[in-house]
PDB file of C-alpha atoms and ligand atoms in Angstrom:
ATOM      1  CA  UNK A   1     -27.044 186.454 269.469  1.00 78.00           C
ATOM      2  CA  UNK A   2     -24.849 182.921 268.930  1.00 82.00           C
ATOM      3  CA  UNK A   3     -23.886 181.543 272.790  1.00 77.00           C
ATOM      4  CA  UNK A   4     -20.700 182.210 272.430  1.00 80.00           C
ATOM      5  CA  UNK A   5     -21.544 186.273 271.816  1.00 84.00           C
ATOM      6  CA  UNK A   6     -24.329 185.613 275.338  1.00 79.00           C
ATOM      7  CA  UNK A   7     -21.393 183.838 277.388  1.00 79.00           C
ATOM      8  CA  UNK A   8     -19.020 186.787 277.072  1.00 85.00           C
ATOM      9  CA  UNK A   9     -21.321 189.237 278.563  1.00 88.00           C
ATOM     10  CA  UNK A  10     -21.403 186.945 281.901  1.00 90.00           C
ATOM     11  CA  UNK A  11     -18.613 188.565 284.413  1.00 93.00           C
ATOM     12  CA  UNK A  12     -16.794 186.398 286.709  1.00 95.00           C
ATOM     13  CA  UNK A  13     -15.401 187.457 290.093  1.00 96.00           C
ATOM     14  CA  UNK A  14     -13.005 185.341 290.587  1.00 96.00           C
ATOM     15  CA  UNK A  15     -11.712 183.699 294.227  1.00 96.00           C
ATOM     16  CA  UNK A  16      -7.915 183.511 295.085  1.00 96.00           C
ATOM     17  CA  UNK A  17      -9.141 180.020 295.908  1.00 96.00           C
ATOM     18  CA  UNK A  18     -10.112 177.156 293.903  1.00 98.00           C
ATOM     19  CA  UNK A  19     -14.038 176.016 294.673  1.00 98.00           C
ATOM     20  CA  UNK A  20     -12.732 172.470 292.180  1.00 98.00           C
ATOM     21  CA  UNK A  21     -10.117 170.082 293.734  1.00 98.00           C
ATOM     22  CA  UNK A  22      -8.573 167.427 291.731  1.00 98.00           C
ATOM     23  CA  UNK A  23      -7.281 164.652 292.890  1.00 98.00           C
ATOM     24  CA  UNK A  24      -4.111 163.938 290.609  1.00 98.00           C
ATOM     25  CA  UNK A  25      -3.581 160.371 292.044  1.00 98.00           C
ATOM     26  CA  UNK A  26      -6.944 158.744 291.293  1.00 98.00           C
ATOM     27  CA  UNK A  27      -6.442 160.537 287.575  1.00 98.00           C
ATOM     28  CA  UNK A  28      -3.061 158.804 287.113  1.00 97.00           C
ATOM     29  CA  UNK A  29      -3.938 155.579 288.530  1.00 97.00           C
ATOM     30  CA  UNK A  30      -7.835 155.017 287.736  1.00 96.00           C
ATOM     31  CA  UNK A  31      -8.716 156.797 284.421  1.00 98.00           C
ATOM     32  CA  UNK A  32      -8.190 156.285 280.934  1.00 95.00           C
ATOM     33  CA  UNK A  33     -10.902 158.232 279.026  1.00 97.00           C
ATOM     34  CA  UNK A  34     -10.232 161.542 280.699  1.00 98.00           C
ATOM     35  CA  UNK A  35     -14.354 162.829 280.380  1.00 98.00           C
ATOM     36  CA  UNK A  36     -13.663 166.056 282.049  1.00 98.00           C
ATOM     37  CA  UNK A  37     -11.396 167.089 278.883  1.00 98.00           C
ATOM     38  CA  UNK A  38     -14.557 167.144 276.460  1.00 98.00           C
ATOM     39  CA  UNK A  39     -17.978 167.775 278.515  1.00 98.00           C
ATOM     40  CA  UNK A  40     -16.598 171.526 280.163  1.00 97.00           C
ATOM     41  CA  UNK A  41     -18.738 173.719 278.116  1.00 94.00           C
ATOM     42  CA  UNK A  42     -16.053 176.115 278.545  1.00 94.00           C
ATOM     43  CA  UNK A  43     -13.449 174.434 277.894  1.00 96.00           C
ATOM     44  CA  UNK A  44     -11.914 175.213 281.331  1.00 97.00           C
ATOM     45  CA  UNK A  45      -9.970 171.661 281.599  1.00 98.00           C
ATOM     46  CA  UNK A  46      -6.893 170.534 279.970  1.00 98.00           C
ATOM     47  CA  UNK A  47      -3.687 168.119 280.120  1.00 98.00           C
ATOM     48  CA  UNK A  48      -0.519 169.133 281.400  1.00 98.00           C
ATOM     49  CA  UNK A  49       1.949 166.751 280.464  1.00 97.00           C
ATOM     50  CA  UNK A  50       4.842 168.170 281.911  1.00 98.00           C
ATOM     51  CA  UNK A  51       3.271 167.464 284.942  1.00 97.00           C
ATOM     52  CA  UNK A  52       1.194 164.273 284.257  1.00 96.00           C
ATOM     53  CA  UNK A  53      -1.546 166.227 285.445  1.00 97.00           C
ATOM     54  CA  UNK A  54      -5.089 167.300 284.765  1.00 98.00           C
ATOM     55  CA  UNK A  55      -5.494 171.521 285.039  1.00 98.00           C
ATOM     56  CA  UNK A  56      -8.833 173.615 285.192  1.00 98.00           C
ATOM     57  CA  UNK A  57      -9.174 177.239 285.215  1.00 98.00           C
ATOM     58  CA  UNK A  58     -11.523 177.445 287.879  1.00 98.00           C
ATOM     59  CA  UNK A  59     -11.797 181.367 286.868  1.00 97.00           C
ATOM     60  CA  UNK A  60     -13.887 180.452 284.273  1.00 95.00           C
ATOM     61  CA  UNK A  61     -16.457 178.231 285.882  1.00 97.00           C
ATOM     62  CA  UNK A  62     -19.750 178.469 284.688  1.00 96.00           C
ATOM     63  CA  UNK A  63     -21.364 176.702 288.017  1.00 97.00           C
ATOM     64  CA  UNK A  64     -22.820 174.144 286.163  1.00 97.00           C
ATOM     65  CA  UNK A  65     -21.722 170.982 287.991  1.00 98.00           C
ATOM     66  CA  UNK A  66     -21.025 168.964 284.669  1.00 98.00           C
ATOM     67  CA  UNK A  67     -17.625 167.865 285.179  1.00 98.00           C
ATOM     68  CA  UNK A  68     -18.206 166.573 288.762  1.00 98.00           C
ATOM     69  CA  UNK A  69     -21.078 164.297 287.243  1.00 98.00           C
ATOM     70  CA  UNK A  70     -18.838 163.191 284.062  1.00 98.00           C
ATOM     71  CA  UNK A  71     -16.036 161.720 286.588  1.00 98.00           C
ATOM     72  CA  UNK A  72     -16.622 158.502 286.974  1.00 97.00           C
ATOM     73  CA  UNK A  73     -13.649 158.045 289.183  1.00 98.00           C
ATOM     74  CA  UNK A  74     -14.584 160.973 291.650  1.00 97.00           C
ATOM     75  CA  UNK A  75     -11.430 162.621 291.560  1.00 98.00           C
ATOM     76  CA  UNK A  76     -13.185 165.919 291.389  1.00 98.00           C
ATOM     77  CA  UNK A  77     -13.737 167.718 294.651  1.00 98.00           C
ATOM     78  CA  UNK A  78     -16.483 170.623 293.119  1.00 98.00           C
ATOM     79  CA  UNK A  79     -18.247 173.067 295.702  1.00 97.00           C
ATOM     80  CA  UNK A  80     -19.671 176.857 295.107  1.00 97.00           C
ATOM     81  CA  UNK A  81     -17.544 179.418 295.164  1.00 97.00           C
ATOM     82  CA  UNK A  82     -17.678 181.317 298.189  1.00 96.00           C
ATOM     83  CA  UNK A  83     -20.315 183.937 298.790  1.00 93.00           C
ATOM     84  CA  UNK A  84     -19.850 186.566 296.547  1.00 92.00           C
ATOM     85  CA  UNK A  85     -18.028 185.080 293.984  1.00 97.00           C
ATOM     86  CA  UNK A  86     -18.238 183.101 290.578  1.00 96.00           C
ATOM     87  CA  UNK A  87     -19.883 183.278 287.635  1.00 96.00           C
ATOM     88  CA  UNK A  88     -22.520 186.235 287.134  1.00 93.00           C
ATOM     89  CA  UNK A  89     -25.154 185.547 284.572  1.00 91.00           C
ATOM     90  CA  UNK A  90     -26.181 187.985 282.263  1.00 84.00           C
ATOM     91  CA  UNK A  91     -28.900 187.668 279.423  1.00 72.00           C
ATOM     92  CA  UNK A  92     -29.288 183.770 280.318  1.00 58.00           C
TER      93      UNK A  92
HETATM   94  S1  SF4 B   1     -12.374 162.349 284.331  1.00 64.07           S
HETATM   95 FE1  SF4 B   1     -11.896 162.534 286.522  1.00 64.07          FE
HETATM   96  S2  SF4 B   1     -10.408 160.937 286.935  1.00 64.07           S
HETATM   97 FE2  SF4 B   1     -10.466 161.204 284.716  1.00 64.07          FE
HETATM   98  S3  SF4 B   1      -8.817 162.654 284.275  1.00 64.07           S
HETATM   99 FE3  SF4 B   1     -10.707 163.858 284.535  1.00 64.07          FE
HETATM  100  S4  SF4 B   1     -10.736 164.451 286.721  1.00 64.07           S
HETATM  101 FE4  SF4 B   1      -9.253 162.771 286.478  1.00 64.07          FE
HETATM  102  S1  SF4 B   2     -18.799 173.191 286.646  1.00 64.07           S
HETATM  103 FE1  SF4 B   2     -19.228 173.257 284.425  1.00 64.07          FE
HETATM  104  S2  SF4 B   2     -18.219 175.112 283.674  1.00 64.07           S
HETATM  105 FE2  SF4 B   2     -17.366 174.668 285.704  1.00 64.07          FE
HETATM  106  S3  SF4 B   2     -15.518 173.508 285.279  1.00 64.07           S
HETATM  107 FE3  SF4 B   2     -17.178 172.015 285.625  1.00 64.07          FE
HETATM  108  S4  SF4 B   2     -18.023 171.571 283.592  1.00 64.07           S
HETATM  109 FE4  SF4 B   2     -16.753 173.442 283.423  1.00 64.07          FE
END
């Protein structure tokens, strides 16, 4: 079975609220290289530009801290979800 086939069996219950905060202002004013756009290994984050802002579907979260490492600007605020919810793993 390919990952892709193994990460769709996973079921995700998902939090009205957000467990990643982004802080728009360091984005706009710090960072040019944008990491968090390439090392999601879902592919949860991606550039509004209507808004001059960086989005994540936090539904999607895989817990697996990446993106709060790749910021080298610490604009990403990235806890657990609450008890309860998040990403449940199934067949690794
Ligand atoms: S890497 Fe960090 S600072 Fe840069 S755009 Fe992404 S969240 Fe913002
Ligand atoms: S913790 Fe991992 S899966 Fe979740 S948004 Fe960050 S890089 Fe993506």
């Amino acid at each position: 079975m390919d990952l892709d086939r193994k990460l769709a069996l996973d079921a995700f219950k998902t939090d009205s609220k957000s467990h990643i905060l982004i802080r728009h202002e360091l984005c706009r004013s710090r960072c040019t290289r944008r990491y968090c756009l390439y090392v999601c290994p879902a592919g949860l984050y991606r550039y509004d530009e209507q808004r001059d802002e960086i989005q994540v579907e936090y539904a999607g979260c895989l817990e697996c801290g990446t993106c709060r490492v790749a910021c080298d600007k610490g604009a990403i605020e990235w806890s657990y979800p609450r008890g309860a919810y998040g990403v449940q793993y199934r067949y690794g």
